Amino acid sequence: MSVSFPLSVLDLAPVADGQPVRESLEGTVRLARRAEELGYLRVWYAEHHNFPSIASSATAVLIAHVAAHTERIRLGAGGIMLPNHSPLVIAEQFGTLATLHPGRIDLGLGRAPGTDGGTMLALRRDHRAADTFPEDVAELQGYLSGETLIPGVHAYPGRGTEVPLYILGSSLFGAQLAAVMGLPYAFASHFAPAALRDAVALYRERFQPSAQLERPYVIAAINVLAADTETEALRQLEVRRREIARTILSPPGHRLSDDEIDRALASPQGRHVEQMFTYTALGEAEAVAARLAEFRAHADADELITVHGADTVEGRLRSLELVAETAGVAAA
């Protein structure tokens, strides 16, 4: 089957147990290069901190590295957790990226810390920082457009680059903000599925056109485990379930054992892990393609961003290929 909507990739630069981080980052470059060859629209990287299994914490640096090893594909943050940063610094970072790689850089923005409470303090983040997220987005937008909101303060590089902004979210808050500001909206349905349909409906209903965007534009995220056999895809799912449980349920300073993970997955906390896989396309290529089309209609999305969760670089590359070959990819 073929689809008539764009497909993109969200890559967390995963680090497997015992894997050198450099090897993980080399795999991230391979994934982006293959996505480019296959015709995917964009690859995004997410800002997370203090997770040994994620190597995308220095998001702008990673984007710069991948951009230097690719030619056409759009690259960006999905997203930068803006309350962790000064809007001016982010404008300078992404203005630099856009200057070096014109027409290829996106900037998705979220308001969560992307980490635990202790690390949030280490980031020098005030717990009230999320309260000013709308103002911070407007300030950042001003730096990138050249219409600064802070008299006499400009982003160099950055001023006038017009790096496109995207609001990320998993609740109605982000949907309302994206609608009011006339920005594209990306919903994190790959790990927080509950409010997807309500948020998208609210965004579309309240959208106000802006200089960046005339009509509402929705990106919805979905987990993908495409493999040559359903048995292999199911194996990958089980590995992924356990990885996520270990990542989010292990207490500070302790790595859950396999037996502890079994007990954790059987607990109320474990049900939260299961809910994270509500929107998952799994199996052989035809089944995955059908699920992607079904999900796009369910989410009322203009674009899907796929999160390939295989436990090896080769598995993620194969998943990318199977989706591209069977579902097809469409330019925006």
Tab-separated table of C-alpha atoms in Angstrom:
chain	number	residue	atom	x	y	z
A	1	MET	CA	0.000	0.000	0.000
A	2	SER	CA	1.054	3.633	-0.316
A	3	VAL	CA	0.383	6.665	1.861
A	4	SER	CA	-0.173	10.276	0.843
A	5	PHE	CA	1.302	11.993	3.876
A	6	PRO	CA	4.861	12.769	5.008
A	7	LEU	CA	6.767	10.369	7.253
A	8	SER	CA	9.600	11.474	9.521
A	9	VAL	CA	11.811	9.999	12.246
A	10	LEU	CA	12.380	10.771	15.924
A	11	ASP	CA	15.767	9.438	17.050
A	12	LEU	CA	16.800	9.421	20.722
A	13	ALA	CA	20.321	8.238	19.877
A	14	PRO	CA	19.769	5.150	22.076
A	15	VAL	CA	22.717	3.612	23.893
A	16	ALA	CA	22.430	-0.122	24.556
A	17	ASP	CA	23.848	-1.738	27.700
A	18	GLY	CA	27.614	-1.912	27.342
A	19	GLN	CA	27.636	-0.004	24.069
A	20	PRO	CA	30.191	2.803	23.686
A	21	VAL	CA	28.427	6.162	23.301
A	22	ARG	CA	30.526	6.925	20.216
A	23	GLU	CA	29.119	3.819	18.559
A	24	SER	CA	25.586	5.000	19.362
A	25	LEU	CA	26.270	8.403	17.811
A	26	GLU	CA	27.767	6.784	14.724
A	27	GLY	CA	24.546	4.782	14.444
A	28	THR	CA	22.557	8.007	14.639
A	29	VAL	CA	24.436	9.337	11.617
A	30	ARG	CA	23.811	6.095	9.733
A	31	LEU	CA	20.101	6.310	10.534
A	32	ALA	CA	19.825	9.897	9.269
A	33	ARG	CA	21.744	9.135	6.095
A	34	ARG	CA	19.497	6.155	5.361
A	35	ALA	CA	16.366	8.164	6.119
A	36	GLU	CA	17.586	10.769	3.644
A	37	GLU	CA	18.190	8.114	0.966
A	38	LEU	CA	14.714	6.655	1.528
A	39	GLY	CA	12.921	9.996	1.272
A	40	TYR	CA	11.834	10.681	4.847
A	41	LEU	CA	11.019	14.345	5.413
A	42	ARG	CA	12.953	15.031	8.633
A	43	VAL	CA	14.801	13.534	11.571
A	44	TRP	CA	14.372	15.082	15.011
A	45	TYR	CA	16.375	14.583	18.223
A	46	ALA	CA	15.051	15.034	21.751
A	47	GLU	CA	16.680	16.751	24.705
A	48	HIS	CA	16.906	14.390	27.698
A	49	HIS	CA	19.336	14.534	30.605
A	50	ASN	CA	20.822	12.017	33.035
A	51	PHE	CA	19.677	8.962	31.075
A	52	PRO	CA	22.600	6.632	30.268
A	53	SER	CA	20.477	5.054	27.531
A	54	ILE	CA	19.998	8.344	25.597
A	55	ALA	CA	22.827	10.246	23.863
A	56	SER	CA	20.896	13.257	22.511
A	57	SER	CA	21.280	15.534	25.560
A	58	ALA	CA	23.468	18.093	23.712
A	59	THR	CA	20.805	18.347	21.040
A	60	ALA	CA	22.141	21.256	18.977
A	61	VAL	CA	25.622	19.706	18.896
A	62	LEU	CA	24.199	16.401	17.678
A	63	ILE	CA	22.146	18.139	14.985
A	64	ALA	CA	25.263	19.959	13.771
A	65	HIS	CA	27.179	16.686	13.530
A	66	VAL	CA	24.419	14.885	11.642
A	67	ALA	CA	23.849	17.865	9.340
A	68	ALA	CA	27.518	17.784	8.368
A	69	HIS	CA	27.106	14.148	7.309
A	70	THR	CA	23.858	14.562	5.339
A	71	GLU	CA	22.844	16.749	2.394
A	72	ARG	CA	19.109	17.383	2.114
A	73	ILE	CA	17.004	15.965	4.904
A	74	ARG	CA	15.549	18.373	7.447
A	75	LEU	CA	17.000	18.042	10.940
A	76	GLY	CA	15.835	19.487	14.194
A	77	ALA	CA	14.926	19.259	17.835
A	78	GLY	CA	11.910	17.306	18.914
A	79	GLY	CA	12.427	19.008	21.123
A	80	ILE	CA	14.425	21.524	23.043
A	81	MET	CA	13.040	21.854	26.576
A	82	LEU	CA	12.985	25.627	26.533
A	83	PRO	CA	12.627	26.270	30.288
A	84	ASN	CA	16.069	24.655	30.684
A	85	HIS	CA	17.625	27.446	28.622
A	86	SER	CA	17.791	31.135	27.869
A	87	PRO	CA	15.774	31.860	24.698
A	88	LEU	CA	18.698	33.969	23.451
A	89	VAL	CA	21.125	31.046	23.706
A	90	ILE	CA	18.761	28.743	21.819
A	91	ALA	CA	18.258	31.408	19.148
A	92	GLU	CA	22.027	31.671	18.747
A	93	GLN	CA	22.494	27.895	18.593
A	94	PHE	CA	19.748	27.258	16.048
A	95	GLY	CA	20.537	30.448	14.178
A	96	THR	CA	24.060	29.113	13.746
A	97	LEU	CA	22.700	25.776	12.526
A	98	ALA	CA	20.362	27.497	10.075
A	99	THR	CA	23.184	29.690	8.789
A	100	LEU	CA	25.399	26.664	8.164
A	101	HIS	CA	22.570	24.495	6.770
A	102	PRO	CA	19.960	26.864	5.297
A	103	GLY	CA	16.469	25.502	4.771
A	104	ARG	CA	17.150	22.315	6.734
A	105	ILE	CA	16.744	23.172	10.436
A	106	ASP	CA	13.598	22.826	12.599
A	107	LEU	CA	13.150	23.873	16.218
A	108	GLY	CA	10.573	21.972	18.243
A	109	LEU	CA	9.944	23.328	21.741
A	110	GLY	CA	8.674	21.652	24.891
A	111	ARG	CA	8.206	22.858	28.464
A	112	ALA	CA	8.984	19.684	30.450
A	113	PRO	CA	12.403	19.309	32.106
A	114	GLY	CA	13.252	16.157	30.162
A	115	THR	CA	14.734	14.631	33.301
A	116	ASP	CA	14.307	14.029	37.047
A	117	GLY	CA	14.026	16.608	39.809
A	118	GLY	CA	17.633	16.442	40.942
A	119	THR	CA	18.972	16.856	37.438
A	120	MET	CA	16.545	19.710	36.883
A	121	LEU	CA	18.270	21.567	39.723
A	122	ALA	CA	21.683	20.705	38.252
A	123	LEU	CA	20.519	22.371	35.027
A	124	ARG	CA	19.985	25.518	37.136
A	125	ARG	CA	16.322	25.351	36.254
A	126	ASP	CA	13.848	27.112	38.518
A	127	HIS	CA	10.800	24.912	39.134
A	128	ARG	CA	8.647	27.884	38.088
A	129	ALA	CA	10.360	28.204	34.683
A	130	ALA	CA	7.607	26.295	32.880
A	131	ASP	CA	5.142	29.011	33.889
A	132	THR	CA	6.770	31.466	31.487
A	133	PHE	CA	6.963	29.052	28.557
A	134	PRO	CA	4.601	31.071	26.297
A	135	GLU	CA	6.582	34.267	26.929
A	136	ASP	CA	9.867	32.429	26.324
A	137	VAL	CA	8.593	31.062	22.997
A	138	ALA	CA	7.575	34.570	21.927
A	139	GLU	CA	10.980	35.951	22.961
A	140	LEU	CA	12.769	33.215	21.002
A	141	GLN	CA	10.564	33.804	17.976
A	142	GLY	CA	11.432	37.494	18.103
A	143	TYR	CA	15.159	36.793	18.053
A	144	LEU	CA	14.842	34.488	15.035
A	145	SER	CA	12.565	36.807	13.087
A	146	GLY	CA	14.618	39.909	13.782
A	147	GLU	CA	11.702	41.541	15.634
A	148	THR	CA	13.257	41.282	19.079
A	149	LEU	CA	11.060	41.763	22.126
A	150	ILE	CA	14.073	42.824	24.211
A	151	PRO	CA	15.176	46.287	23.050
A	152	GLY	CA	18.769	46.316	21.900
A	153	VAL	CA	19.263	42.541	22.254
A	154	HIS	CA	19.634	40.375	19.138
A	155	ALA	CA	20.772	36.854	18.294
A	156	TYR	CA	23.982	36.775	16.272
A	157	PRO	CA	23.819	34.397	14.412
A	158	GLY	CA	20.069	33.910	14.413
A	159	ARG	CA	18.566	37.267	13.639
A	160	GLY	CA	16.388	36.999	10.548
A	161	THR	CA	16.975	33.275	9.989
A	162	GLU	CA	13.274	32.533	10.552
A	163	VAL	CA	13.990	29.025	11.867
A	164	PRO	CA	10.528	27.385	11.893
A	165	LEU	CA	9.163	26.709	15.368
A	166	TYR	CA	7.010	23.757	16.400
A	167	ILE	CA	5.207	23.384	19.711
A	168	LEU	CA	5.534	19.923	21.247
A	169	GLY	CA	3.107	18.609	23.794
A	170	SER	CA	1.144	15.786	25.340
A	171	SER	CA	-1.707	17.843	26.822
A	172	LEU	CA	-4.202	20.551	25.950
A	173	PHE	CA	-1.804	23.293	27.089
A	174	GLY	CA	0.558	22.888	24.154
A	175	ALA	CA	-2.352	22.556	21.735
A	176	GLN	CA	-3.803	25.873	22.874
A	177	LEU	CA	-0.452	27.649	22.714
A	178	ALA	CA	0.325	26.340	19.231
A	179	ALA	CA	-3.129	27.393	18.054
A	180	VAL	CA	-2.901	30.922	19.480
A	181	MET	CA	0.611	31.470	18.089
A	182	GLY	CA	-0.202	29.932	14.711
A	183	LEU	CA	2.543	27.311	14.938
A	184	PRO	CA	2.660	23.627	13.933
A	185	TYR	CA	1.782	21.210	16.734
A	186	ALA	CA	3.569	17.910	17.395
A	187	PHE	CA	1.930	15.478	19.823
A	188	ALA	CA	4.028	13.004	21.827
A	189	SER	CA	1.637	10.095	21.341
A	190	HIS	CA	4.541	7.623	21.281
A	191	PHE	CA	4.766	7.815	25.082
A	192	ALA	CA	1.792	9.919	26.308
A	193	PRO	CA	-1.208	8.857	24.217
A	194	ALA	CA	-4.150	9.797	26.433
A	195	ALA	CA	-5.002	13.319	25.223
A	196	LEU	CA	-4.095	12.912	21.552
A	197	ARG	CA	-7.501	13.315	19.927
A	198	ASP	CA	-8.736	16.022	22.284
A	199	ALA	CA	-5.540	18.048	21.872
A	200	VAL	CA	-5.569	17.828	18.071
A	201	ALA	CA	-9.257	18.766	17.899
A	202	LEU	CA	-8.676	21.765	20.166
A	203	TYR	CA	-5.661	22.883	18.137
A	204	ARG	CA	-7.516	22.709	14.840
A	205	GLU	CA	-10.585	24.462	16.244
A	206	ARG	CA	-8.670	27.399	17.746
A	207	PHE	CA	-5.867	27.800	15.213
A	208	GLN	CA	-5.041	31.380	14.217
A	209	PRO	CA	-2.979	31.935	11.036
A	210	SER	CA	0.461	33.475	11.470
A	211	ALA	CA	3.399	34.649	9.391
A	212	GLN	CA	4.864	31.140	9.672
A	213	LEU	CA	1.740	29.074	9.031
A	214	GLU	CA	-1.550	29.725	7.225
A	215	ARG	CA	-3.337	26.506	8.159
A	216	PRO	CA	-3.034	24.134	11.129
A	217	TYR	CA	-0.397	21.433	10.803
A	218	VAL	CA	-0.306	18.384	13.083
A	219	ILE	CA	2.528	15.912	13.570
A	220	ALA	CA	1.720	12.790	15.587
A	221	ALA	CA	4.343	10.370	16.925
A	222	ILE	CA	3.989	6.598	16.767
A	223	ASN	CA	6.223	3.723	17.863
A	224	VAL	CA	7.331	1.489	14.990
A	225	LEU	CA	8.774	-2.007	15.196
A	226	ALA	CA	8.876	-3.216	11.612
A	227	ALA	CA	10.778	-6.436	10.947
A	228	ASP	CA	11.004	-9.217	8.402
A	229	THR	CA	8.920	-11.491	10.645
A	230	GLU	CA	6.253	-10.822	13.233
A	231	THR	CA	8.194	-13.004	15.678
A	232	GLU	CA	11.200	-10.689	15.435
A	233	ALA	CA	9.007	-7.599	15.843
A	234	LEU	CA	7.420	-9.080	18.977
A	235	ARG	CA	10.870	-9.870	20.374
A	236	GLN	CA	11.896	-6.273	19.789
A	237	LEU	CA	8.746	-5.067	21.536
A	238	GLU	CA	9.519	-7.104	24.634
A	239	VAL	CA	13.087	-5.782	24.732
A	240	ARG	CA	11.801	-2.219	24.336
A	241	ARG	CA	9.212	-2.649	27.109
A	242	ARG	CA	11.898	-3.786	29.499
A	243	GLU	CA	14.317	-1.016	28.473
A	244	ILE	CA	11.709	1.649	29.175
A	245	ALA	CA	10.736	0.053	32.475
A	246	ARG	CA	14.371	-0.015	33.556
A	247	THR	CA	14.881	3.596	32.477
A	248	ILE	CA	11.862	5.179	34.139
A	249	LEU	CA	11.301	2.875	37.123
A	250	SER	CA	14.848	2.337	38.403
A	251	PRO	CA	15.422	4.400	41.573
A	252	PRO	CA	18.415	6.784	41.625
A	253	GLY	CA	21.674	4.877	41.907
A	254	HIS	CA	20.117	1.460	41.295
A	255	ARG	CA	19.611	-0.437	38.046
A	256	LEU	CA	16.649	-2.800	38.200
A	257	SER	CA	17.486	-6.473	37.750
A	258	ASP	CA	15.496	-8.644	35.364
A	259	ASP	CA	13.448	-10.070	38.247
A	260	GLU	CA	12.751	-6.583	39.567
A	261	ILE	CA	11.605	-5.488	36.109
A	262	ASP	CA	9.171	-8.425	35.998
A	263	ARG	CA	7.667	-7.284	39.301
A	264	ALA	CA	7.659	-3.643	38.226
A	265	LEU	CA	5.819	-4.416	34.996
A	266	ALA	CA	3.168	-6.270	36.995
A	267	SER	CA	2.628	-3.250	39.271
A	268	PRO	CA	0.475	-0.137	38.723
A	269	GLN	CA	3.634	1.638	37.535
A	270	GLY	CA	4.050	-1.092	34.970
A	271	ARG	CA	0.634	-0.312	33.541
A	272	HIS	CA	1.967	3.151	32.746
A	273	VAL	CA	4.724	1.511	30.677
A	274	GLU	CA	2.111	-0.526	28.802
A	275	GLN	CA	0.095	2.617	28.032
A	276	MET	CA	3.150	4.129	26.377
A	277	PHE	CA	2.785	1.511	23.623
A	278	THR	CA	-0.869	2.313	22.879
A	279	TYR	CA	0.115	3.676	19.488
A	280	THR	CA	2.528	1.147	18.021
A	281	ALA	CA	2.878	-0.174	14.481
A	282	LEU	CA	4.344	-3.664	14.789
A	283	GLY	CA	5.033	-6.623	12.577
A	284	GLU	CA	5.857	-7.255	8.953
A	285	ALA	CA	5.867	-4.411	6.456
A	286	GLU	CA	2.279	-4.660	5.194
A	287	ALA	CA	0.846	-4.763	8.703
A	288	VAL	CA	2.922	-1.755	9.746
A	289	ALA	CA	1.894	0.248	6.673
A	290	ALA	CA	-1.775	-0.437	7.372
A	291	ARG	CA	-1.374	0.574	11.010
A	292	LEU	CA	0.343	3.840	10.041
A	293	ALA	CA	-2.495	4.773	7.703
A	294	GLU	CA	-5.073	3.868	10.360
A	295	PHE	CA	-3.235	5.895	12.988
A	296	ARG	CA	-2.911	8.956	10.764
A	297	ALA	CA	-6.678	8.995	10.281
A	298	HIS	CA	-7.286	8.389	13.998
A	299	ALA	CA	-4.920	11.218	14.989
A	300	ASP	CA	-6.135	13.580	12.235
A	301	ALA	CA	-2.450	14.211	11.526
A	302	ASP	CA	-0.805	15.829	8.527
A	303	GLU	CA	2.491	14.039	9.188
A	304	LEU	CA	3.643	11.055	11.241
A	305	ILE	CA	6.957	11.004	13.062
A	306	THR	CA	8.034	7.414	13.555
A	307	VAL	CA	10.019	6.202	16.568
A	308	HIS	CA	11.865	3.027	15.527
A	309	GLY	CA	12.447	1.038	18.688
A	310	ALA	CA	14.530	-1.959	17.595
A	311	ASP	CA	17.363	-2.833	19.971
A	312	THR	CA	20.160	-2.550	17.393
A	313	VAL	CA	21.182	-0.018	14.756
A	314	GLU	CA	20.725	-2.679	12.088
A	315	GLY	CA	17.219	-3.380	13.353
A	316	ARG	CA	16.299	0.307	13.247
A	317	LEU	CA	17.722	0.659	9.748
A	318	ARG	CA	15.712	-2.336	8.581
A	319	SER	CA	12.575	-0.886	10.158
A	320	LEU	CA	13.145	2.390	8.293
A	321	GLU	CA	13.566	0.485	5.027
A	322	LEU	CA	10.474	-1.678	5.449
A	323	VAL	CA	8.278	1.321	6.189
A	324	ALA	CA	9.650	3.260	3.216
A	325	GLU	CA	9.324	0.303	0.847
A	326	THR	CA	5.792	-0.629	1.823
A	327	ALA	CA	4.097	2.465	3.151
A	328	GLY	CA	6.031	4.840	0.958
A	329	VAL	CA	7.071	8.359	1.926
A	330	ALA	CA	5.555	11.575	0.650
A	331	ALA	CA	7.031	15.035	0.518
A	332	ALA	CA	5.310	17.733	2.569
